[in-house]
């Protein structure tokens, strides 16, 4: 069972499950979850090999989908599901394989396709940090910069997964490195999700392209597409107010 953070609400609206992306955690989504929980119960999970959840030797989207299915199954009812990047792929796999568990689906800046870029340099950078020399977060930030992580936003993001007291990463870097081809890919699933689906992207991002739409619609025939102006791939962090308002308005349609 995945570790999760609950944001309770007594509303009769469907509960929302939030699924983070690669190198993230449930805690990264605290601002978004607290805002959205004003109108509905919200849960945010740590995916396997991330945060406080258990570590495994595998990290396929079939694994991640089954993990999410167990979380929803414990609620004894459907949930709306919001997933970003890797979490979006896991949410799509869940919706196609176990559509009876998913009410509506929000996919944040990702498509059900294989991407050519790799996230391995960031694993190498995190491994390059000498944790014995890290006494405060700024020490790790400096080492990440020296290791080639030029973006200060990404450096700050990575250190949110650093346990300063234990001097270790809350990320299973070995498995994530070994399974990177699966993470960058997407499994060949024949299933289709007939529920309402929102593909919410950053206008400055190139993760969801017009060329992806035929494949998206083949699996998600009710897909709608919305872009957030001025946002890139990390749209929920770059434009949090706009992201929250868009998600909230879409979820309230027809409720």
Tab-separated table of N, CA and C in Angstrom, residues 92-100 189-195 197 215-222:
chain	number	residue	atom	x	y	z
A	92	UNK	N	-3.284	7.228	-16.435
A	92	UNK	CA	-3.859	6.767	-17.704
A	92	UNK	C	-3.890	5.246	-17.768
A	93	UNK	N	-2.797	4.607	-17.351
A	93	UNK	CA	-2.764	3.147	-17.348
A	93	UNK	C	-3.847	2.589	-16.432
A	94	UNK	N	-4.021	3.192	-15.254
A	94	UNK	CA	-5.073	2.773	-14.330
A	94	UNK	C	-6.446	2.897	-14.975
A	95	UNK	N	-6.705	4.048	-15.606
A	95	UNK	CA	-8.030	4.294	-16.189
A	95	UNK	C	-8.338	3.310	-17.322
A	96	UNK	N	-7.323	2.933	-18.081
A	96	UNK	CA	-7.545	1.983	-19.171
A	96	UNK	C	-7.702	0.554	-18.667
A	97	UNK	N	-6.932	0.198	-17.638
A	97	UNK	CA	-6.960	-1.177	-17.130
A	97	UNK	C	-8.083	-1.421	-16.135
A	98	UNK	N	-8.405	-0.385	-15.321
A	98	UNK	CA	-9.416	-0.537	-14.268
A	98	UNK	C	-10.403	0.643	-14.326
A	99	UNK	N	-11.116	0.795	-15.437
A	99	UNK	CA	-11.997	1.959	-15.584
A	99	UNK	C	-13.101	2.030	-14.539
A	100	UNK	N	-13.417	0.910	-13.927
A	100	UNK	CA	-14.476	0.906	-12.911
A	100	UNK	C	-14.055	1.644	-11.646
A	189	UNK	N	-1.325	-0.919	-24.169
A	189	UNK	CA	-2.578	-1.314	-23.518
A	189	UNK	C	-3.721	-1.129	-24.513
A	190	UNK	N	-4.538	-2.149	-24.665
A	190	UNK	CA	-5.655	-2.073	-25.605
A	190	UNK	C	-6.873	-1.371	-25.023
A	191	UNK	N	-6.868	-1.150	-23.726
A	191	UNK	CA	-8.053	-0.624	-23.060
A	191	UNK	C	-8.389	0.797	-23.458
A	192	UNK	N	-9.613	1.165	-23.112
A	192	UNK	CA	-10.119	2.505	-23.397
A	192	UNK	C	-10.863	3.016	-22.174
A	193	UNK	N	-10.720	4.293	-21.884
A	193	UNK	CA	-11.438	4.911	-20.770
A	193	UNK	C	-12.511	5.822	-21.351
A	194	UNK	N	-13.753	5.509	-21.040
A	194	UNK	CA	-14.883	6.222	-21.631
A	194	UNK	C	-15.309	7.434	-20.805
A	195	UNK	N	-14.677	7.649	-19.667
A	195	UNK	CA	-15.067	8.756	-18.809
A	195	UNK	C	-14.522	10.096	-19.270
A	197	UNK	N	-12.280	13.177	-19.525
A	197	UNK	CA	-10.830	13.268	-19.363
A	197	UNK	C	-10.347	14.642	-19.803
A	215	UNK	N	-3.642	9.368	-30.900
A	215	UNK	CA	-3.458	8.269	-29.950
A	215	UNK	C	-4.213	8.548	-28.657
A	216	UNK	N	-4.199	9.800	-28.219
A	216	UNK	CA	-4.938	10.151	-27.008
A	216	UNK	C	-6.425	9.852	-27.189
A	217	UNK	N	-6.982	10.284	-28.295
A	217	UNK	CA	-8.422	10.090	-28.519
A	217	UNK	C	-8.773	8.613	-28.721
A	218	UNK	N	-7.831	7.818	-29.218
A	218	UNK	CA	-8.091	6.388	-29.381
A	218	UNK	C	-8.300	5.720	-28.030
A	219	UNK	N	-7.585	6.201	-27.022
A	219	UNK	CA	-7.719	5.621	-25.682
A	219	UNK	C	-8.693	6.389	-24.796
A	220	UNK	N	-8.846	7.681	-25.064
A	220	UNK	CA	-9.689	8.550	-24.227
A	220	UNK	C	-10.620	9.350	-25.145
A	221	UNK	N	-11.694	8.723	-25.625
A	221	UNK	CA	-12.555	9.361	-26.633
A	221	UNK	C	-13.222	10.652	-26.163
A	222	UNK	N	-13.338	10.861	-24.855
A	222	UNK	CA	-13.951	12.098	-24.349
A	222	UNK	C	-12.901	13.122	-23.909
